[in-house]
mmCIF file of C-alpha atoms in Angstrom:
data_model
loop_
_atom_site.group_PDB
_atom_site.id
_atom_site.type_symbol
_atom_site.label_atom_id
_atom_site.label_comp_id
_atom_site.label_asym_id
_atom_site.label_seq_id
_atom_site.Cartn_x
_atom_site.Cartn_y
_atom_site.Cartn_z
ATOM 1 C CA MET A 1 21.670 -46.909 -12.884
ATOM 2 C CA VAL A 2 21.233 -48.659 -9.563
ATOM 3 C CA VAL A 3 20.240 -45.396 -7.902
ATOM 4 C CA ARG A 4 17.085 -45.260 -10.048
ATOM 5 C CA LYS A 5 15.779 -48.318 -8.229
ATOM 6 C CA TRP A 6 15.513 -46.188 -5.090
ATOM 7 C CA ILE A 7 15.268 -42.594 -6.356
ATOM 8 C CA ASP A 8 12.164 -43.258 -8.374
ATOM 9 C CA PRO A 9 9.831 -40.265 -8.848
ATOM 10 C CA THR A 10 7.778 -41.870 -11.620
ATOM 11 C CA GLY A 11 7.251 -45.206 -9.860
ATOM 12 C CA GLU A 12 9.115 -47.348 -12.390
ATOM 13 C CA ASN A 13 10.711 -49.526 -9.709
ATOM 14 C CA SER A 14 8.010 -49.743 -7.058
ATOM 15 C CA GLU A 15 9.286 -53.053 -5.704
ATOM 16 C CA TYR A 16 12.465 -51.369 -4.502
ATOM 17 C CA SER A 17 11.550 -47.707 -4.070
ATOM 18 C CA GLY A 18 8.094 -48.102 -2.564
ATOM 19 C CA VAL A 19 6.874 -45.371 -4.924
ATOM 20 C CA HIS A 20 3.546 -46.195 -6.584
ATOM 21 C CA ALA A 21 2.528 -43.700 -9.237
ATOM 22 C CA ASP A 22 -1.194 -44.462 -8.860
ATOM 23 C CA ARG A 23 -1.124 -43.423 -5.202
ATOM 24 C CA ARG A 24 0.182 -39.922 -5.825
ATOM 25 C CA PRO A 25 -2.303 -37.144 -4.999
ATOM 26 C CA TYR A 26 -0.596 -35.012 -7.655
ATOM 27 C CA PRO A 27 0.374 -37.092 -10.710
ATOM 28 C CA VAL A 28 3.868 -36.795 -12.129
ATOM 29 C CA THR A 29 4.409 -36.218 -15.851
ATOM 30 C CA GLY A 30 7.798 -36.923 -17.385
ATOM 31 C CA THR A 31 10.808 -39.120 -16.631
ATOM 32 C CA TRP A 32 13.178 -39.594 -13.708
ATOM 33 C CA GLU A 33 15.461 -36.992 -15.355
ATOM 34 C CA ARG A 34 12.864 -34.220 -15.649
ATOM 35 C CA TYR A 35 9.225 -34.157 -14.645
ATOM 36 C CA THR A 36 6.371 -31.874 -13.660
ATOM 37 C CA PHE A 37 3.439 -31.953 -11.288
ATOM 38 C CA GLU A 38 0.831 -29.382 -10.345
ATOM 39 C CA VAL A 39 -0.703 -28.424 -7.011
ATOM 40 C CA GLY A 40 -3.503 -25.941 -7.541
ATOM 41 C CA ASN A 41 -2.001 -23.197 -9.668
ATOM 42 C CA ILE A 42 1.590 -24.147 -8.778
ATOM 43 C CA LEU A 43 3.689 -25.871 -11.429
ATOM 44 C CA PHE A 44 6.722 -27.769 -10.149
ATOM 45 C CA LEU A 45 9.592 -28.329 -12.588
ATOM 46 C CA VAL A 46 11.892 -30.987 -11.127
ATOM 47 C CA MET A 47 15.266 -31.838 -12.641
ATOM 48 C CA GLY A 48 17.594 -34.705 -11.792
ATOM 49 C CA ASP A 49 21.356 -34.294 -11.471
ATOM 50 C CA ARG A 50 23.209 -35.993 -14.348
ATOM 51 C CA ASN A 51 26.664 -36.880 -13.062
ATOM 52 C CA GLU A 52 27.023 -40.470 -14.168
ATOM 53 C CA GLY A 53 29.952 -41.456 -16.379
ATOM 54 C CA GLY A 54 33.508 -40.238 -16.106
ATOM 55 C CA PRO A 55 35.213 -36.955 -15.220
ATOM 56 C CA PRO A 56 34.936 -34.057 -15.249
ATOM 57 C CA VAL A 57 31.134 -34.270 -15.170
ATOM 58 C CA GLY A 58 30.685 -37.834 -13.978
ATOM 59 C CA ARG A 59 31.367 -39.653 -10.779
ATOM 60 C CA GLY A 60 34.289 -41.714 -11.947
ATOM 61 C CA GLU A 61 36.164 -44.028 -9.608
ATOM 62 C CA TYR A 62 35.843 -41.686 -6.631
ATOM 63 C CA GLY A 63 32.119 -42.305 -6.332
ATOM 64 C CA GLY A 64 31.088 -38.673 -6.529
ATOM 65 C CA TYR A 65 32.012 -35.306 -8.005
ATOM 66 C CA PRO A 66 30.157 -32.416 -6.433
ATOM 67 C CA ALA A 67 29.584 -30.062 -9.398
ATOM 68 C CA GLY A 68 25.988 -30.136 -10.656
ATOM 69 C CA ALA A 69 24.963 -31.131 -14.169
ATOM 70 C CA VAL A 70 21.924 -31.340 -16.430
ATOM 71 C CA THR A 71 21.635 -32.180 -20.093
ATOM 72 C CA ARG A 72 20.985 -29.484 -22.679
ATOM 73 C CA GLU A 73 17.648 -31.198 -23.357
ATOM 74 C CA THR A 74 16.665 -30.709 -19.723
ATOM 75 C CA PHE A 75 17.459 -26.994 -19.888
ATOM 76 C CA GLU A 76 15.390 -26.582 -23.056
ATOM 77 C CA TRP A 77 12.534 -28.531 -21.428
ATOM 78 C CA TRP A 78 12.718 -26.175 -18.434
ATOM 79 C CA ARG A 79 12.751 -23.065 -20.634
ATOM 80 C CA GLU A 80 9.787 -24.234 -22.722
ATOM 81 C CA ASN A 81 7.750 -25.048 -19.624
ATOM 82 C CA VAL A 82 8.555 -21.698 -18.037
ATOM 83 C CA GLU A 83 7.505 -19.787 -21.146
ATOM 84 C CA ALA A 84 4.321 -21.822 -21.639
ATOM 85 C CA ASN A 85 3.101 -21.433 -18.046
ATOM 86 C CA GLN A 86 3.433 -17.797 -17.109
ATOM 87 C CA ASP A 87 -0.130 -17.927 -15.771
ATOM 88 C CA LYS A 88 1.043 -20.252 -12.964
ATOM 89 C CA ILE A 89 3.267 -20.028 -9.922
ATOM 90 C CA ILE A 90 6.448 -21.825 -11.021
ATOM 91 C CA ILE A 91 8.764 -23.631 -8.625
ATOM 92 C CA SER A 92 11.938 -25.168 -10.044
ATOM 93 C CA ALA A 93 13.875 -27.839 -8.174
ATOM 94 C CA HIS A 94 17.301 -29.364 -8.680
ATOM 95 C CA HIS A 95 19.827 -30.924 -6.311
ATOM 96 C CA HIS A 96 22.034 -27.841 -6.737
ATOM 97 C CA MET A 97 21.490 -24.123 -6.407
ATOM 98 C CA LEU A 98 22.363 -21.742 -9.233
ATOM 99 C CA LYS A 99 25.630 -19.825 -9.266
ATOM 100 C CA GLU A 100 25.988 -17.024 -6.707
ATOM 101 C CA THR A 101 22.464 -17.272 -5.327
ATOM 102 C CA THR A 102 22.706 -18.736 -1.803
ATOM 103 C CA VAL A 103 25.296 -19.663 0.804
ATOM 104 C CA ALA A 104 28.632 -20.858 -0.648
ATOM 105 C CA SER A 105 27.306 -21.099 -4.214
ATOM 106 C CA GLY A 106 30.021 -19.039 -5.894
ATOM 107 C CA PRO A 107 33.152 -20.151 -7.773
ATOM 108 C CA TRP A 108 35.534 -22.106 -5.513
ATOM 109 C CA GLU A 109 33.362 -21.434 -2.454
ATOM 110 C CA GLY A 110 32.290 -25.052 -2.090
ATOM 111 C CA VAL A 111 35.855 -26.322 -1.730
ATOM 112 C CA ASP A 112 37.468 -23.235 -0.185
ATOM 113 C CA GLY A 113 34.789 -23.179 2.495
ATOM 114 C CA GLY A 114 35.250 -26.860 3.272
ATOM 115 C CA TYR A 115 31.768 -27.954 2.188
ATOM 116 C CA HIS A 116 32.860 -30.303 -0.629
ATOM 117 C CA GLY A 117 35.909 -32.356 -1.535
ATOM 118 C CA ARG A 118 38.456 -30.912 -3.939
ATOM 119 C CA PHE A 119 38.824 -33.225 -6.956
ATOM 120 C CA GLU A 120 41.019 -31.505 -9.509
ATOM 121 C CA ASP A 121 39.667 -33.557 -12.432
ATOM 122 C CA GLY A 122 36.062 -32.965 -11.376
ATOM 123 C CA ALA A 123 35.569 -29.162 -11.760
ATOM 124 C CA PRO A 124 36.206 -28.069 -8.160
ATOM 125 C CA ILE A 125 35.546 -24.439 -9.100
ATOM 126 C CA GLY A 126 31.869 -25.328 -9.541
ATOM 127 C CA ALA A 127 31.561 -27.797 -6.685
ATOM 128 C CA SER A 128 28.691 -25.953 -5.026
ATOM 129 C CA TYR A 129 26.358 -25.066 -7.890
ATOM 130 C CA LEU A 130 24.802 -26.281 -11.144
ATOM 131 C CA TYR A 131 27.959 -26.008 -13.219
ATOM 132 C CA PHE A 132 27.490 -28.156 -16.345
ATOM 133 C CA VAL A 133 24.707 -27.855 -18.916
ATOM 134 C CA GLY A 134 25.028 -30.356 -21.749
ATOM 135 C CA GLY A 135 28.638 -30.977 -20.716
ATOM 136 C CA GLU A 136 29.556 -27.294 -21.087
ATOM 137 C CA PRO A 137 31.445 -26.049 -18.002
ATOM 138 C CA ASP A 138 30.206 -22.956 -16.181
ATOM 139 C CA ALA A 139 27.468 -22.739 -18.795
ATOM 140 C CA GLY A 140 25.322 -20.205 -16.936
ATOM 141 C CA ALA A 141 22.304 -21.180 -19.030
ATOM 142 C CA PHE A 142 19.718 -20.843 -16.252
ATOM 143 C CA GLU A 143 21.369 -17.751 -14.799
ATOM 144 C CA SER A 144 21.501 -15.996 -18.182
ATOM 145 C CA TYR A 145 17.886 -16.815 -18.914
ATOM 146 C CA LEU A 146 16.667 -15.494 -15.573
ATOM 147 C CA ALA A 147 18.794 -12.357 -15.905
ATOM 148 C CA LYS A 148 17.146 -11.646 -19.266
ATOM 149 C CA HIS A 149 13.665 -12.621 -18.030
ATOM 150 C CA PRO A 150 13.319 -11.316 -14.452
ATOM 151 C CA SER A 151 10.566 -12.963 -12.389
ATOM 152 C CA ALA A 152 10.126 -15.720 -14.982
ATOM 153 C CA ILE A 153 9.733 -18.180 -12.089
ATOM 154 C CA ASP A 154 8.860 -17.753 -8.435
ATOM 155 C CA ILE A 155 11.126 -20.081 -6.467
ATOM 156 C CA TRP A 156 14.194 -22.249 -7.046
ATOM 157 C CA ILE A 157 14.602 -25.055 -4.485
ATOM 158 C CA GLY A 158 17.949 -26.824 -4.097
ATOM 159 C CA GLY A 159 20.321 -28.242 -1.560
ATOM 160 C CA HIS A 160 23.713 -29.926 -1.982
ATOM 161 C CA THR A 161 25.669 -27.527 0.246
ATOM 162 C CA HIS A 162 24.950 -28.734 3.771
ATOM 163 C CA THR A 163 25.588 -26.325 6.615
ATOM 164 C CA ASN A 164 24.011 -24.610 9.588
ATOM 165 C CA PRO A 165 20.918 -22.440 9.037
ATOM 166 C CA ASP A 166 22.758 -19.203 9.886
ATOM 167 C CA ASP A 167 25.724 -19.696 7.561
ATOM 168 C CA THR A 168 26.423 -16.835 5.112
ATOM 169 C CA TYR A 169 29.677 -17.961 3.495
ATOM 170 C CA GLY A 170 30.239 -15.793 0.418
ATOM 171 C CA GLY A 171 27.911 -13.134 1.801
ATOM 172 C CA ARG A 172 24.728 -15.054 1.020
ATOM 173 C CA SER A 173 22.276 -16.867 3.288
ATOM 174 C CA HIS A 174 20.140 -19.955 2.649
ATOM 175 C CA ILE A 175 17.257 -17.831 1.331
ATOM 176 C CA GLU A 176 18.011 -15.040 -1.113
ATOM 177 C CA GLN A 177 16.333 -13.138 -3.934
ATOM 178 C CA LYS A 178 17.913 -12.543 -7.323
ATOM 179 C CA TRP A 179 16.469 -11.834 -10.779
ATOM 180 C CA GLY A 180 13.031 -11.543 -9.158
ATOM 181 C CA VAL A 181 13.285 -15.164 -7.973
ATOM 182 C CA THR A 182 13.534 -16.545 -4.432
ATOM 183 C CA PHE A 183 16.275 -19.153 -4.018
ATOM 184 C CA VAL A 184 15.971 -21.541 -1.069
ATOM 185 C CA ASN A 185 18.741 -23.918 -0.041
ATOM 186 C CA VAL A 186 16.759 -26.549 1.872
ATOM 187 C CA ALA A 187 19.633 -28.952 2.752
ATOM 188 C CA ALA A 188 20.074 -31.311 4.460
ATOM 189 C CA LEU A 189 18.445 -34.394 5.971
ATOM 190 C CA SER A 190 21.714 -36.253 6.443
ATOM 191 C CA ARG A 191 23.787 -35.759 9.574
ATOM 192 C CA TYR A 192 27.048 -37.232 8.306
ATOM 193 C CA HIS A 193 27.265 -36.614 4.545
ATOM 194 C CA GLY A 194 29.570 -33.610 4.616
ATOM 195 C CA GLN A 195 31.820 -31.875 7.088
ATOM 196 C CA LYS A 196 29.374 -29.161 8.112
ATOM 197 C CA ASN A 197 26.062 -31.010 8.155
ATOM 198 C CA ILE A 198 23.146 -29.914 10.272
ATOM 199 C CA ALA A 199 20.097 -32.151 9.730
ATOM 200 C CA MET A 200 17.196 -29.860 8.859
ATOM 201 C CA SER A 201 14.125 -29.513 6.651
ATOM 202 C CA ARG A 202 12.112 -26.617 5.245
ATOM 203 C CA LEU A 203 8.333 -26.340 5.358
ATOM 204 C CA PHE A 204 6.619 -24.198 2.707
ATOM 205 C CA THR A 205 3.105 -23.069 3.657
ATOM 206 C CA PHE A 206 0.838 -21.670 0.937
ATOM 207 C CA GLU A 207 -2.515 -20.037 1.753
ATOM 208 C CA ASP A 208 -5.384 -19.573 -0.683
ATOM 209 C CA GLY A 209 -5.544 -16.016 -1.960
ATOM 210 C CA SER A 210 -2.104 -15.064 -0.659
ATOM 211 C CA ASN A 211 0.765 -13.953 -2.868
ATOM 212 C CA GLU A 212 3.283 -14.886 -0.186
ATOM 213 C CA VAL A 213 4.604 -18.211 1.096
ATOM 214 C CA ASN A 214 5.951 -18.880 4.560
ATOM 215 C CA VAL A 215 9.207 -20.868 4.806
ATOM 216 C CA ARG A 216 10.118 -22.454 8.143
ATOM 217 C CA CYS A 217 13.203 -24.406 9.204
ATOM 218 C CA TYR A 218 13.007 -27.561 11.332
ATOM 219 C CA LEU A 219 16.113 -28.926 13.059
ATOM 220 C CA HIS A 220 16.007 -32.713 13.369
ATOM 221 C CA MET A 221 18.701 -32.876 16.056
ATOM 222 C CA SER A 222 20.030 -30.686 18.845
ATOM 223 C CA ASP A 223 23.642 -30.497 17.665
ATOM 224 C CA TYR A 224 23.294 -26.860 16.530
ATOM 225 C CA ALA A 225 20.273 -25.608 18.453
ATOM 226 C CA PRO A 226 17.421 -27.352 20.295
ATOM 227 C CA GLN A 227 15.571 -29.821 18.073
ATOM 228 C CA GLY A 228 12.409 -28.306 16.635
ATOM 229 C CA TRP A 229 11.413 -25.211 14.721
ATOM 230 C CA TYR A 230 14.281 -22.750 14.349
ATOM 231 C CA ASP A 231 12.396 -19.469 14.341
ATOM 232 C CA LYS A 232 15.432 -17.348 13.499
ATOM 233 C CA ALA A 233 15.522 -18.855 10.001
ATOM 234 C CA GLU A 234 11.812 -18.332 9.227
ATOM 235 C CA ARG A 235 11.078 -16.182 6.184
ATOM 236 C CA THR A 236 8.051 -14.996 4.229
ATOM 237 C CA VAL A 237 8.761 -14.666 0.511
ATOM 238 C CA PRO A 238 6.728 -13.224 -2.376
ATOM 239 C CA LEU A 239 4.898 -15.000 -5.194
ATOM 240 C CA ARG A 240 4.117 -13.502 -8.590
ATOM 241 C CA MET A 241 0.400 -14.167 -8.104
ATOM 242 C CA PRO A 242 -1.938 -15.436 -5.372
ATOM 243 C CA PHE A 243 -1.990 -19.149 -4.670
ATOM 244 C CA SER A 244 -5.162 -21.055 -5.481
ATOM 245 C CA SER A 245 -5.652 -24.633 -4.341
ATOM 246 C CA VAL A 246 -8.515 -25.072 -6.824
ATOM 247 C CA VAL A 247 -7.949 -24.305 -10.479
ATOM 248 C CA ASN A 248 -10.840 -23.812 -12.875
ATOM 249 C CA ARG A 249 -9.816 -25.600 -16.063
ATOM 250 C CA GLY A 250 -13.117 -24.982 -17.797
#
């Protein structure tokens, strides 16, 4: 896909993406679709959205369907890594949030709330969350696993639903806890991609010896509030174990 020339986590297309694998302070292991890297005793499990091809999963002629998708192989890879690394802090990342975890991530909420376009042949019910696993609609694979294995991971980072930092559509905010996991909707850097965009970023600060992480929100423009740190959205969330920037592998 053309997008892989620019979205290039493993540095396969350095000429276009500017990503050079040998310059990474924390090496990436895996493929563009699913990869890991470690920072101290934190293991990051990063998954790419798989919505190429035709409807209802793929982008089709419209250029984009909003419902999230991963392959069954990616889910199994995630599960195996989670189970093999319970001695680490585990942070999962995907473009989408899981179902009913953060703002507007429930059935129909993405389209009913005006966050995403309604494409009837593209699973509008799941427009705001990771809906397909291996092509199965509303699979709930990650949700079911975490419900059966509370606190199996520490944090799930996603985005996709762009809105202001105080939005609670569906009764959920951008940062919520469920199944012993903290879910953080970090969107979005874009100002114009979506009807409710507010350009913002999240900063996660880990401290050696602390079993908490501070999450701050930075507004890149002044269209919602003055540009800068938005203190109202700051949160401190728990970790399953203290962070260590140096890991003894001996």
